[in-house]
CSV table of C-alpha atoms and ligand atoms in Angstrom, one decimal:
chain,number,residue,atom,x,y,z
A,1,UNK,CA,-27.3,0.9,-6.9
A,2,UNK,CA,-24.6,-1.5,-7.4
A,3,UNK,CA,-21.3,-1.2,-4.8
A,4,UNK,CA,-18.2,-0.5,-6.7
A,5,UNK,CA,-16.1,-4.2,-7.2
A,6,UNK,CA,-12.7,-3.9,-5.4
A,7,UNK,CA,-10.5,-6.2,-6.4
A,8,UNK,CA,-7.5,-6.5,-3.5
A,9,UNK,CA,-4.1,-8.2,-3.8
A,10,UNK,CA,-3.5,-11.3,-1.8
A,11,UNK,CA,-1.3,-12.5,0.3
A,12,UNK,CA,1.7,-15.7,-0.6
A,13,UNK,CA,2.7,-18.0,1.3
A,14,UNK,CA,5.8,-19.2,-0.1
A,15,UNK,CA,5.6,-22.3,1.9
A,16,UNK,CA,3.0,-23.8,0.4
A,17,UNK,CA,1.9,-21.6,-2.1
A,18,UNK,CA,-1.2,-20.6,-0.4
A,19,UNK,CA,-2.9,-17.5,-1.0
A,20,UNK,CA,-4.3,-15.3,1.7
A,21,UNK,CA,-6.0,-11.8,2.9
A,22,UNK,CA,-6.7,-10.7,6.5
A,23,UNK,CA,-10.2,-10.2,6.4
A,24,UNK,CA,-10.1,-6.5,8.3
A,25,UNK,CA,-9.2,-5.7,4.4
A,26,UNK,CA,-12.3,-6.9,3.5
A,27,UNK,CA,-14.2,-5.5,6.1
A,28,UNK,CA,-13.0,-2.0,5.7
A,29,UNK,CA,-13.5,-1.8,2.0
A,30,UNK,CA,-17.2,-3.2,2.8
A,31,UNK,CA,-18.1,-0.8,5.5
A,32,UNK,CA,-17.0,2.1,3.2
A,33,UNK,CA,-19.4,1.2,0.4
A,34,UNK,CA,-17.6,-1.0,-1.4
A,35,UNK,CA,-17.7,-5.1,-2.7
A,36,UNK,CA,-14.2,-6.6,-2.2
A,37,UNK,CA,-12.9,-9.5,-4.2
A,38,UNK,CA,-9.6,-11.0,-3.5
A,39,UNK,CA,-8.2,-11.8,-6.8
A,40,UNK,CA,-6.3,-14.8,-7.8
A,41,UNK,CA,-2.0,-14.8,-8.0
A,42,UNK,CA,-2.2,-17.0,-11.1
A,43,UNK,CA,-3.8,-14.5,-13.6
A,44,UNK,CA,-1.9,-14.1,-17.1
A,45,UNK,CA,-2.0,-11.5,-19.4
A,46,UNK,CA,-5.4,-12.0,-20.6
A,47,UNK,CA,-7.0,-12.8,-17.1
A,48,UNK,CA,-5.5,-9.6,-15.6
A,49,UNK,CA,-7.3,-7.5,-18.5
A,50,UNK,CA,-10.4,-9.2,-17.9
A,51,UNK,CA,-10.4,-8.8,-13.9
A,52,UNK,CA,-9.3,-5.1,-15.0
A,53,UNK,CA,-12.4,-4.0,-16.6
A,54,UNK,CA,-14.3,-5.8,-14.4
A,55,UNK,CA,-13.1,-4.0,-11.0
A,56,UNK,CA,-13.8,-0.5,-10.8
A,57,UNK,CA,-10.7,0.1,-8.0
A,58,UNK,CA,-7.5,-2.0,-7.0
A,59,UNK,CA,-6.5,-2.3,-3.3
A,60,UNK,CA,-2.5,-3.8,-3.6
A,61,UNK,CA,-2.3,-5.5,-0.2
A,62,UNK,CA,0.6,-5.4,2.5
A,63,UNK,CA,3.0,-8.1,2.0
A,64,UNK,CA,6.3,-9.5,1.9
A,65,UNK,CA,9.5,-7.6,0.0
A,66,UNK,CA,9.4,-6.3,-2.9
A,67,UNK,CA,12.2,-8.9,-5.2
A,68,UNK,CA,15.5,-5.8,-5.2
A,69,UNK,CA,15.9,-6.8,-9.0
A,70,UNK,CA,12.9,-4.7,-9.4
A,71,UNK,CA,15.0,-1.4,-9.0
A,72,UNK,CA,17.9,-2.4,-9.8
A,73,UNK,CA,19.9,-3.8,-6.6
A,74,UNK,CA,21.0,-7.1,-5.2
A,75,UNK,CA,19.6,-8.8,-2.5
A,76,UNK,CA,21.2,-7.1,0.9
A,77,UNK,CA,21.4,-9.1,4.3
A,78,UNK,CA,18.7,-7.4,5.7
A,79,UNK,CA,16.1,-7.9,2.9
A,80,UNK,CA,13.1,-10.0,4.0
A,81,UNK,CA,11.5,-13.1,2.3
A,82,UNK,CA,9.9,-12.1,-1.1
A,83,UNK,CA,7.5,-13.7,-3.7
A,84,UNK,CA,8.4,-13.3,-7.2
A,85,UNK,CA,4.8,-14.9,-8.2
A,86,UNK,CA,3.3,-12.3,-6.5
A,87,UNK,CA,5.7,-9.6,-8.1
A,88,UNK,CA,4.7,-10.7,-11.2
A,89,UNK,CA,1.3,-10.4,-10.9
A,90,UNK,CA,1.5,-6.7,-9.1
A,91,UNK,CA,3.6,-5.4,-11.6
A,92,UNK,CA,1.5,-6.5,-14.1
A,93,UNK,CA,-2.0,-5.7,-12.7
A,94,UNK,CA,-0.5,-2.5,-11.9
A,95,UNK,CA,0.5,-1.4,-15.8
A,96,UNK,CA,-2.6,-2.6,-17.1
A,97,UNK,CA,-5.1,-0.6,-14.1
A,98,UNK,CA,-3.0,2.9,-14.5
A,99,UNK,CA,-3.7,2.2,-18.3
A,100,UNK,CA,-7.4,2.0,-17.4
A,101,UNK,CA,-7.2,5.0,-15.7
A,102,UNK,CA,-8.9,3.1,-12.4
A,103,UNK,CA,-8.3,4.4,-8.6
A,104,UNK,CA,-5.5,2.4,-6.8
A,105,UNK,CA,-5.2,2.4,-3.4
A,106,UNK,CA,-1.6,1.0,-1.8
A,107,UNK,CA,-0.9,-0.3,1.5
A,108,UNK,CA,2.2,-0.8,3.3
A,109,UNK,CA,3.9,-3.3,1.0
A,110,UNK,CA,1.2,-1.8,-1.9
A,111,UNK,CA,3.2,1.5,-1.8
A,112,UNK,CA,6.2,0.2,-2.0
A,113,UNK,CA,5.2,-1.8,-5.2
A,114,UNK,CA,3.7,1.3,-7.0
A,115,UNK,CA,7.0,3.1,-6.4
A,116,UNK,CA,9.2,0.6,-7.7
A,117,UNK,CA,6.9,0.1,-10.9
A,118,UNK,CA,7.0,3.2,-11.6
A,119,UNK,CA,10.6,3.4,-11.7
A,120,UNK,CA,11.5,4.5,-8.0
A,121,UNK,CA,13.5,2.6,-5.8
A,122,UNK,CA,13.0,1.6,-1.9
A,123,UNK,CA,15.2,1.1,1.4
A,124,UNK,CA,15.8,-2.5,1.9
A,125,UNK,CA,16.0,-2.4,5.6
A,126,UNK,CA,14.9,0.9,7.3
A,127,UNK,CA,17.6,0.3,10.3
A,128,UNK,CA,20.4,-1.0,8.6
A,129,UNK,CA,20.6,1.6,6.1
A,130,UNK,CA,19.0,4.6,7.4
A,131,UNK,CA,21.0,6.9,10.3
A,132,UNK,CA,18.5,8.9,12.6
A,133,UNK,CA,18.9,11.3,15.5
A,134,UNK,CA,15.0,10.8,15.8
A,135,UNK,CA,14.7,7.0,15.7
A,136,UNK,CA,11.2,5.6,15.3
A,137,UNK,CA,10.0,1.8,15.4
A,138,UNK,CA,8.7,1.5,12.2
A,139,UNK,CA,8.2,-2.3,12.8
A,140,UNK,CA,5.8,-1.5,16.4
A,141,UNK,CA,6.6,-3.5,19.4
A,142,UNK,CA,2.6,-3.5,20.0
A,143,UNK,CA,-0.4,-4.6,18.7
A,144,UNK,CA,-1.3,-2.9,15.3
A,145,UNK,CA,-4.5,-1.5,16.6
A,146,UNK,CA,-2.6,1.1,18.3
A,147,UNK,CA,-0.8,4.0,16.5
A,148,UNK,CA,2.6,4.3,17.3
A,149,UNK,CA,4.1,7.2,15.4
A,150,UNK,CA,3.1,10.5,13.6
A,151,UNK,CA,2.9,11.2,9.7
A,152,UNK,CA,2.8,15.1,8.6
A,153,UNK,CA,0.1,15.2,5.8
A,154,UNK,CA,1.6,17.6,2.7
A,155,UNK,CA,-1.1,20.5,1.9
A,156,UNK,CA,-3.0,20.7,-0.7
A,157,UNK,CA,-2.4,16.9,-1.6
A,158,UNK,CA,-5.1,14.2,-2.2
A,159,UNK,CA,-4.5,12.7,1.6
A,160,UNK,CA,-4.6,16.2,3.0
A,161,UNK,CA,-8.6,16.5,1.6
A,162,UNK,CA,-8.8,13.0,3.4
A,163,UNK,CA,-7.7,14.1,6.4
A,164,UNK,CA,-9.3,17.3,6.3
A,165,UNK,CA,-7.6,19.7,9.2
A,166,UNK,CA,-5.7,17.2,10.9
A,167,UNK,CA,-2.3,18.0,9.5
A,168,UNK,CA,-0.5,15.3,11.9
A,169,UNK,CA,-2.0,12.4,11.7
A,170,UNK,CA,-1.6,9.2,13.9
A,171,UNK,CA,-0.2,6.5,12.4
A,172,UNK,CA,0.7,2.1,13.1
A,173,UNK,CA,3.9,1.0,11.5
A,174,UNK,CA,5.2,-2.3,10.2
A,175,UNK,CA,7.3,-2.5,7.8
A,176,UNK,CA,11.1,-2.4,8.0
A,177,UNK,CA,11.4,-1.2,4.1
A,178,UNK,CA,10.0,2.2,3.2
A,179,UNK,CA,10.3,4.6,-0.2
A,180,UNK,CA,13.2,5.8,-1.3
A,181,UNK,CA,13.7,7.4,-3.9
A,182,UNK,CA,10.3,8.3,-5.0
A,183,UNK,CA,9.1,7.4,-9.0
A,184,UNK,CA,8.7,10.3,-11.8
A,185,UNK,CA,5.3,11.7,-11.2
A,186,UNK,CA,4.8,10.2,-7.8
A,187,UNK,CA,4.7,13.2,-5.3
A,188,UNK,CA,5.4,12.5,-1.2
A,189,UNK,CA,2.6,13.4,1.0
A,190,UNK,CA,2.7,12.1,4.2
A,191,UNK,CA,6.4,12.0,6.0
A,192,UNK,CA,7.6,10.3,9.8
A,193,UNK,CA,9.1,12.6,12.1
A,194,UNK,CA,12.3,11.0,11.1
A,195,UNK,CA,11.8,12.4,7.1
A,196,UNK,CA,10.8,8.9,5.7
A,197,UNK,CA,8.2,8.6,3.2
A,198,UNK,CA,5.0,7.3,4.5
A,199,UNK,CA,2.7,8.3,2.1
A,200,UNK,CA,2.7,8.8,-1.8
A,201,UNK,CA,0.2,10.0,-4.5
A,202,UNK,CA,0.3,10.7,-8.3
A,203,UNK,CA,-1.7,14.4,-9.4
A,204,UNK,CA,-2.7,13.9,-12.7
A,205,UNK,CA,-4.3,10.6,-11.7
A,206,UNK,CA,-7.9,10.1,-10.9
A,207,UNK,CA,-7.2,8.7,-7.5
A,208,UNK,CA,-3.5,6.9,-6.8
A,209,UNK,CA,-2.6,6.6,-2.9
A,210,UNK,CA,-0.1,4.7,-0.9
A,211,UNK,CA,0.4,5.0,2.9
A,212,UNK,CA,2.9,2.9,4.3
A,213,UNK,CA,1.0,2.1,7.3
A,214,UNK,CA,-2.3,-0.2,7.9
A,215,UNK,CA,-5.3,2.1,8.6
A,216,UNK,CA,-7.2,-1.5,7.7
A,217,UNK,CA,-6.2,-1.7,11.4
A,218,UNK,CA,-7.4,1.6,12.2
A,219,UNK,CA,-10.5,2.3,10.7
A,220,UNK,CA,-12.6,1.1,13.4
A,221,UNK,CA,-10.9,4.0,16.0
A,222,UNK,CA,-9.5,6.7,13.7
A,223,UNK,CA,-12.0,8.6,11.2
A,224,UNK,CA,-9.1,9.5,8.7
A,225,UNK,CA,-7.8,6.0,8.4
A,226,UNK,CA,-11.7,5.3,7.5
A,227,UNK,CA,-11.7,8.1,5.4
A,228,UNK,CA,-9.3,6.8,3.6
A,229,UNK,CA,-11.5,3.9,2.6
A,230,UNK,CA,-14.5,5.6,2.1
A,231,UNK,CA,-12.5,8.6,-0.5
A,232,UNK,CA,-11.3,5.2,-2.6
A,233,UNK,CA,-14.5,4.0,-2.7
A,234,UNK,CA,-16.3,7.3,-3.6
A,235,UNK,CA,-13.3,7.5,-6.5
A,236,UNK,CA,-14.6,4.2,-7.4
A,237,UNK,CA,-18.0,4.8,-8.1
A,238,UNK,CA,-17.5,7.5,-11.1
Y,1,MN,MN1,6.2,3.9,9.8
Protein backbone atom coordinates (compact mmCIF):
# COMPACT_ATOMS: atom_id res chain seq x y z
CA UNK A 1 0.00 0.00 0.00
CA UNK A 2 1.25 3.32 -0.89
CA UNK A 3 2.34 5.87 2.30
CA UNK A 4 0.35 9.01 2.15
CA UNK A 5 2.72 12.00 0.27
CA UNK A 6 3.31 14.81 2.96
CA UNK A 7 4.30 17.74 1.54
CA UNK A 8 5.98 20.04 4.44
CA UNK A 9 6.85 23.79 4.29
CA UNK A 10 10.44 24.81 4.29
CA UNK A 11 12.51 26.84 5.86
CA UNK A 12 14.15 30.61 4.26
CA UNK A 13 16.96 31.83 4.67
CA UNK A 14 16.79 35.36 3.88
CA UNK A 15 20.46 35.60 3.52
CA UNK A 16 20.89 33.83 0.76
CA UNK A 17 17.79 32.67 -0.19
CA UNK A 18 18.29 29.11 0.72
CA UNK A 19 15.72 26.82 1.51
CA UNK A 20 15.78 24.43 4.42
CA UNK A 21 13.99 21.70 6.70
CA UNK A 22 15.43 20.01 9.89
CA UNK A 23 15.31 16.64 9.05
CA UNK A 24 13.62 15.40 12.57
CA UNK A 25 10.48 16.72 10.44
CA UNK A 26 11.14 14.33 8.03
CA UNK A 27 11.85 11.68 10.28
CA UNK A 28 8.75 11.97 12.33
CA UNK A 29 6.36 12.15 9.50
CA UNK A 30 8.30 8.81 8.16
CA UNK A 31 8.19 6.83 11.26
CA UNK A 32 4.36 7.53 11.54
CA UNK A 33 3.61 6.08 8.19
CA UNK A 34 3.93 8.63 6.06
CA UNK A 35 6.33 9.89 2.73
CA UNK A 36 7.52 13.48 3.30
CA UNK A 37 8.41 15.86 0.49
CA UNK A 38 9.71 19.25 1.21
CA UNK A 39 8.15 21.47 -1.30
CA UNK A 40 9.65 24.23 -3.16
CA UNK A 41 9.11 28.31 -2.02
CA UNK A 42 8.93 29.21 -5.63
CA UNK A 43 5.56 27.62 -6.64
CA UNK A 44 2.93 29.89 -8.48
CA UNK A 45 -0.57 29.57 -8.72
CA UNK A 46 -0.63 26.75 -11.01
CA UNK A 47 2.37 24.78 -9.28
CA UNK A 48 0.70 25.03 -5.90
CA UNK A 49 -2.58 23.30 -7.42
CA UNK A 50 -0.63 20.69 -8.86
CA UNK A 51 1.56 19.89 -5.56
CA UNK A 52 -2.08 20.13 -3.99
CA UNK A 53 -3.67 17.24 -5.54
CA UNK A 54 -0.68 15.49 -5.48
CA UNK A 55 -0.08 15.49 -1.57
CA UNK A 56 -2.60 13.87 0.46
CA UNK A 57 -1.63 16.19 3.88
CA UNK A 58 0.32 19.53 4.38
CA UNK A 59 2.79 19.85 7.41
CA UNK A 60 3.42 24.14 7.50
CA UNK A 61 6.82 24.10 9.20
CA UNK A 62 8.17 26.30 12.14
CA UNK A 63 9.73 29.41 10.98
CA UNK A 64 10.41 32.93 11.14
CA UNK A 65 7.52 35.77 11.74
CA UNK A 66 4.73 35.93 10.27
CA UNK A 67 5.05 39.69 7.93
CA UNK A 68 2.35 41.96 10.71
CA UNK A 69 0.68 43.32 7.33
CA UNK A 70 -0.91 40.06 7.32
CA UNK A 71 -3.35 41.05 10.21
CA UNK A 72 -3.44 44.18 9.89
CA UNK A 73 -0.46 45.88 12.16
CA UNK A 74 2.85 47.56 11.71
CA UNK A 75 6.01 46.10 12.31
CA UNK A 76 6.65 46.54 16.39
CA UNK A 77 10.32 46.62 17.82
CA UNK A 78 10.07 43.39 19.01
CA UNK A 79 8.93 41.59 15.89
CA UNK A 80 11.53 39.03 14.51
CA UNK A 81 13.02 38.69 10.96
CA UNK A 82 10.24 37.50 8.47
CA UNK A 83 10.09 36.18 4.86
CA UNK A 84 7.55 37.61 2.73
CA UNK A 85 8.49 34.80 -0.10
CA UNK A 86 7.64 32.39 2.27
CA UNK A 87 4.41 34.24 3.31
CA UNK A 88 3.42 34.12 0.00
CA UNK A 89 3.60 30.78 -0.66
CA UNK A 90 1.87 29.70 2.86
CA UNK A 91 -0.92 31.82 2.46
CA UNK A 92 -1.48 30.58 -0.77
CA UNK A 93 -0.83 26.77 -0.33
CA UNK A 94 -2.97 27.25 2.58
CA UNK A 95 -6.37 28.61 0.54
CA UNK A 96 -5.98 26.26 -2.11
CA UNK A 97 -5.40 22.81 0.62
CA UNK A 98 -8.53 23.95 2.91
CA UNK A 99 -10.34 24.14 -0.53
CA UNK A 100 -9.25 20.52 -1.17
CA UNK A 101 -10.53 19.67 1.94
CA UNK A 102 -6.88 17.94 2.79
CA UNK A 103 -5.54 17.46 6.62
CA UNK A 104 -3.14 20.28 7.72
CA UNK A 105 -1.03 19.88 10.43
CA UNK A 106 0.67 23.39 11.93
CA UNK A 107 3.67 23.70 13.86
CA UNK A 108 4.91 26.45 15.90
CA UNK A 109 5.31 29.18 13.22
CA UNK A 110 2.60 26.77 11.05
CA UNK A 111 -0.13 27.72 13.68
CA UNK A 112 0.47 31.02 13.72
CA UNK A 113 0.16 31.18 9.80
CA UNK A 114 -3.24 29.34 9.75
CA UNK A 115 -4.51 31.78 12.27
CA UNK A 116 -3.63 34.80 10.58
CA UNK A 117 -5.08 33.40 7.13
CA UNK A 118 -7.89 32.76 8.44
CA UNK A 119 -8.47 36.11 9.54
CA UNK A 120 -7.04 36.00 13.26
CA UNK A 121 -4.37 38.01 14.45
CA UNK A 122 -1.12 37.07 16.68
CA UNK A 123 1.14 38.67 19.61
CA UNK A 124 4.13 40.04 18.06
CA UNK A 125 6.38 39.48 20.96
CA UNK A 126 4.98 37.33 23.81
CA UNK A 127 7.08 39.44 26.67
CA UNK A 128 6.75 42.72 25.48
CA UNK A 129 3.16 42.76 25.14
CA UNK A 130 1.84 40.22 27.33
CA UNK A 131 1.65 40.94 31.47
CA UNK A 132 1.70 37.59 33.56
CA UNK A 133 1.73 36.77 37.28
CA UNK A 134 2.56 33.15 35.99
CA UNK A 135 5.55 33.89 33.67
CA UNK A 136 6.61 31.06 31.46
CA UNK A 137 9.74 30.93 28.98
CA UNK A 138 8.11 30.30 25.95
CA UNK A 139 11.46 30.71 24.10
CA UNK A 140 13.31 27.60 26.55
CA UNK A 141 16.69 28.29 27.97
CA UNK A 142 17.48 24.40 27.17
CA UNK A 143 17.75 22.15 24.57
CA UNK A 144 14.39 21.45 22.77
CA UNK A 145 14.43 17.86 23.49
CA UNK A 146 13.29 18.57 26.90
CA UNK A 147 9.69 19.86 27.72
CA UNK A 148 9.70 22.86 29.56
CA UNK A 149 6.13 23.84 30.26
CA UNK A 150 2.52 22.41 30.48
CA UNK A 151 -0.44 22.75 27.82
CA UNK A 152 -4.13 21.89 29.30
CA UNK A 153 -5.72 19.83 26.33
CA UNK A 154 -9.71 21.18 25.81
CA UNK A 155 -12.14 18.02 26.06
CA UNK A 156 -13.78 16.71 23.58
CA UNK A 157 -11.40 18.39 20.89
CA UNK A 158 -9.48 16.67 18.11
CA UNK A 159 -5.96 16.92 20.24
CA UNK A 160 -7.82 15.60 23.31
CA UNK A 161 -8.57 12.00 21.18
CA UNK A 162 -4.68 12.38 20.51
CA UNK A 163 -3.81 12.59 23.76
CA UNK A 164 -6.23 10.27 24.99
CA UNK A 165 -6.38 10.74 29.06
CA UNK A 166 -3.57 12.84 29.51
CA UNK A 167 -5.35 16.14 30.02
CA UNK A 168 -1.96 18.10 30.84
CA UNK A 169 0.28 17.44 28.54
CA UNK A 170 4.16 18.23 28.51
CA UNK A 171 5.19 20.55 26.23
CA UNK A 172 8.95 22.44 24.58
CA UNK A 173 8.51 26.07 23.73
CA UNK A 174 10.15 28.37 21.20
CA UNK A 175 8.57 30.92 19.92
CA UNK A 176 8.28 34.42 21.29
CA UNK A 177 4.94 35.15 19.19
CA UNK A 178 1.82 33.12 20.01
CA UNK A 179 -2.16 33.41 18.81
CA UNK A 180 -4.06 36.04 19.64
CA UNK A 181 -6.95 36.56 18.66
CA UNK A 182 -8.06 33.29 17.35
CA UNK A 183 -9.67 33.21 13.42
CA UNK A 184 -13.73 32.59 12.86
CA UNK A 185 -14.03 28.89 13.07
CA UNK A 186 -10.77 28.12 14.57
CA UNK A 187 -11.53 26.75 18.17
CA UNK A 188 -8.50 26.83 21.11
CA UNK A 189 -7.47 23.55 22.45
CA UNK A 190 -4.52 23.40 24.12
CA UNK A 191 -3.61 26.60 26.62
CA UNK A 192 -0.11 27.47 28.84
CA UNK A 193 -0.54 27.86 32.42
CA UNK A 194 -0.24 31.44 31.71
CA UNK A 195 -3.79 31.34 29.31
CA UNK A 196 -1.84 31.56 25.99
CA UNK A 197 -2.98 29.72 23.08
CA UNK A 198 -0.83 26.75 22.37
CA UNK A 199 -2.86 24.75 20.39
CA UNK A 200 -5.76 25.38 17.69
CA UNK A 201 -8.09 23.22 15.59
CA UNK A 202 -11.01 23.81 13.08
CA UNK A 203 -14.44 21.23 13.80
CA UNK A 204 -16.03 20.97 10.71
CA UNK A 205 -12.60 20.11 9.06
CA UNK A 206 -11.45 16.73 8.20
CA UNK A 207 -8.34 17.12 10.22
CA UNK A 208 -6.76 20.95 10.87
CA UNK A 209 -4.20 21.17 13.96
CA UNK A 210 -1.78 23.63 15.15
CA UNK A 211 0.34 23.36 18.37
CA UNK A 212 2.69 25.97 19.02
CA UNK A 213 5.26 23.81 20.24
CA UNK A 214 7.74 21.19 18.37
CA UNK A 215 6.69 17.65 19.25
CA UNK A 216 9.12 16.91 15.92
CA UNK A 217 11.43 17.24 18.95
CA UNK A 218 9.52 15.06 21.07
CA UNK A 219 8.30 12.26 19.35
CA UNK A 220 11.12 10.02 20.07
CA UNK A 221 10.38 10.41 24.21
CA UNK A 222 6.73 11.52 24.48
CA UNK A 223 3.86 9.11 22.92
CA UNK A 224 1.41 12.07 22.44
CA UNK A 225 3.72 14.23 20.55
CA UNK A 226 4.09 10.93 18.28
CA UNK A 227 0.56 10.55 18.29
CA UNK A 228 0.30 13.57 16.95
CA UNK A 229 2.09 12.42 13.80
CA UNK A 230 0.78 9.19 13.53
CA UNK A 231 -3.39 10.81 13.89
CA UNK A 232 -2.13 13.23 10.69
CA UNK A 233 -0.99 10.48 8.97
CA UNK A 234 -3.90 8.10 9.59
CA UNK A 235 -6.22 11.49 8.47
CA UNK A 236 -4.05 11.24 5.44
CA UNK A 237 -4.67 8.02 4.27
CA UNK A 238 -8.69 8.39 3.62
MN1 LIG B 1 4.96 27.81 24.79
Amino acid sequence: MNKPVIGITPSHNTENDDISLRPTYLRAIAAAGGLPVVLPLEAGSEDLRQLTALCDGFLFSGGPDPHAFLFGEETQVHCGNVSPARDRMEMELLTQVMEAGKPILGICRGIQLINVALGGDIYQDIPSQTESLFPIAHSQPFSYAYPSHHVSVAEGSLLSGITGDASFIEVNSMHHQAVRTTAPGLIPCGFAPDGLIEALEKPDYPFLLGVQWHPEYLWKTHGEAAEIFRQFVKACRK
